Short mmCIF file of C-alpha atoms in Angstrom, two decimals:
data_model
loop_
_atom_site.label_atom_id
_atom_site.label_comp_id
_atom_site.label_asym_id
_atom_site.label_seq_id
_atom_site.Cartn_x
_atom_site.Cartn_y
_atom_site.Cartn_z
CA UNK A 436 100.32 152.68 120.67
CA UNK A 437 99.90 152.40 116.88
CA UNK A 438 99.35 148.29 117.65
CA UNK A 439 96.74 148.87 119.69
CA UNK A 440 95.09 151.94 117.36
CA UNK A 441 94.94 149.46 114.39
CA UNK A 442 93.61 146.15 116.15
CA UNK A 443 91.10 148.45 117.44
CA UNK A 444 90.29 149.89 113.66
CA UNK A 445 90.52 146.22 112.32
CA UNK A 446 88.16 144.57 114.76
CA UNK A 447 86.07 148.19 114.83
CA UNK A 448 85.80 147.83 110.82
CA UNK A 449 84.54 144.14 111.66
CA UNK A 450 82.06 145.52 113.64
CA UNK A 451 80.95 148.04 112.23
CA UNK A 452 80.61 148.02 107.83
CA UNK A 453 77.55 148.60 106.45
CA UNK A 454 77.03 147.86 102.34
CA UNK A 455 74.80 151.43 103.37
CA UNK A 456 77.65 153.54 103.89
CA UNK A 457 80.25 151.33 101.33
CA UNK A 458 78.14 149.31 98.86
CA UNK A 459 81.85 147.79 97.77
CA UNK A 460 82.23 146.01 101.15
CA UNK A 461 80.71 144.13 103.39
CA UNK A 462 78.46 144.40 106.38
CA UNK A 463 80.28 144.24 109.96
CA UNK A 464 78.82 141.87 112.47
CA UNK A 465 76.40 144.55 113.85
CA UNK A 466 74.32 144.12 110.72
CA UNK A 467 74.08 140.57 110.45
CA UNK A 468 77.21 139.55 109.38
CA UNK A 469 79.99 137.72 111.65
CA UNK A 470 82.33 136.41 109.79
CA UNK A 471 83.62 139.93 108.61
CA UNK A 472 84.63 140.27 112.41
CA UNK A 473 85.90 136.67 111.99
CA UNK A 474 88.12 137.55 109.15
CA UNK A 475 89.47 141.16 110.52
CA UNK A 476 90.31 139.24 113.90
CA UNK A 477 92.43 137.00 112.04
CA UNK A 478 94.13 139.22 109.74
CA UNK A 479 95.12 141.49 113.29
CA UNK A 480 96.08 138.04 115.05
CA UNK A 481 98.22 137.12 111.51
CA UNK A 482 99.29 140.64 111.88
CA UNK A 483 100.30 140.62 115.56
CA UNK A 484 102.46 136.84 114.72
CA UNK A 485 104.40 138.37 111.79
CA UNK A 486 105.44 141.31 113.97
CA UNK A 487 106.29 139.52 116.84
CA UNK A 488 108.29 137.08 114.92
CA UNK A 489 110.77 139.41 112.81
CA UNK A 490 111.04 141.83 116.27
CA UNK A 491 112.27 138.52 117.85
CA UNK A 492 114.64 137.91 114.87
CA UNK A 493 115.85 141.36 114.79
CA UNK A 494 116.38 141.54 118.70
CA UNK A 495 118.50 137.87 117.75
CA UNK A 496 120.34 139.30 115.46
CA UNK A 497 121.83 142.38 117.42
CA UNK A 498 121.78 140.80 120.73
CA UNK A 499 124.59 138.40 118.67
CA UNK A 500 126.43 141.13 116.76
CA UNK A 501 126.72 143.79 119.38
CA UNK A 502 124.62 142.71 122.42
CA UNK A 503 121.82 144.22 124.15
CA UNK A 504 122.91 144.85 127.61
CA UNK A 505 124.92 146.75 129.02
CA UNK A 506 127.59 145.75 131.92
CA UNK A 507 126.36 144.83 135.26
CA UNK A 508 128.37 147.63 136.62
CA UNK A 509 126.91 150.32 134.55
CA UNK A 510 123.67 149.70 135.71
CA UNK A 511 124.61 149.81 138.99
CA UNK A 512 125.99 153.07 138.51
CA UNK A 513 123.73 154.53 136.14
CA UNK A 514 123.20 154.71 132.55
CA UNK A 515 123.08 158.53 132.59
CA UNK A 516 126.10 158.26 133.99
CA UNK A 517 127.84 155.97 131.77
CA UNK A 518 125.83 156.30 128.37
CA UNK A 519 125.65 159.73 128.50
CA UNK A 520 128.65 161.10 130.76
CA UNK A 521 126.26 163.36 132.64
CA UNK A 522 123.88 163.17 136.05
CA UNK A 523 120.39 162.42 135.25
CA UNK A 524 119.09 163.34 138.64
CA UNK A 525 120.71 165.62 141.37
CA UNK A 526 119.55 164.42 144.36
#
């Protein structure tokens, strides 16, 4: 959710600046200028990497120091069941 909320609000400032409303900045491609789209879309690529990359490293690291799965027979039985000691469903 928030991933896809800021790409949107990178690529949207890309598209979007105008020096009118921000005389700091710079225009978005819809006044004349493209590479401000060319820059957001790589800082939300860049953006995207990084978080991919220490997720995987994180998920690494526990899957070695306590694992991330549970045993084949408590999925077969249920994690409500077994995680939580109670019936998720009663029918």
């Amino acid at each position: 959710v928030h991933g896809v909320g800021g790409t949107w609000g990178a690529l949207a400032t890309g598209l979007f600046a105008s020096t009118a409303i921000n005389a700091g900045g710079g225009n978005g491609l819809f006044f004349g200028n493209p590479q401000l789209l060319a820059l957001q879309a790589g800082a939300a690529g860049a953006t995207a990497a990084y978080a991919f990359v220490v997720t995987w490293v994180l998920f690494k690291i526990l899957d070695k120091a306590m694992g991330l799965r549970v045993a084949d027979e408590d999925e077969v039985m249920g994690l409500d069941l077994t995680q939580h000691g109670e019936a998720g469903y009663n029918w």
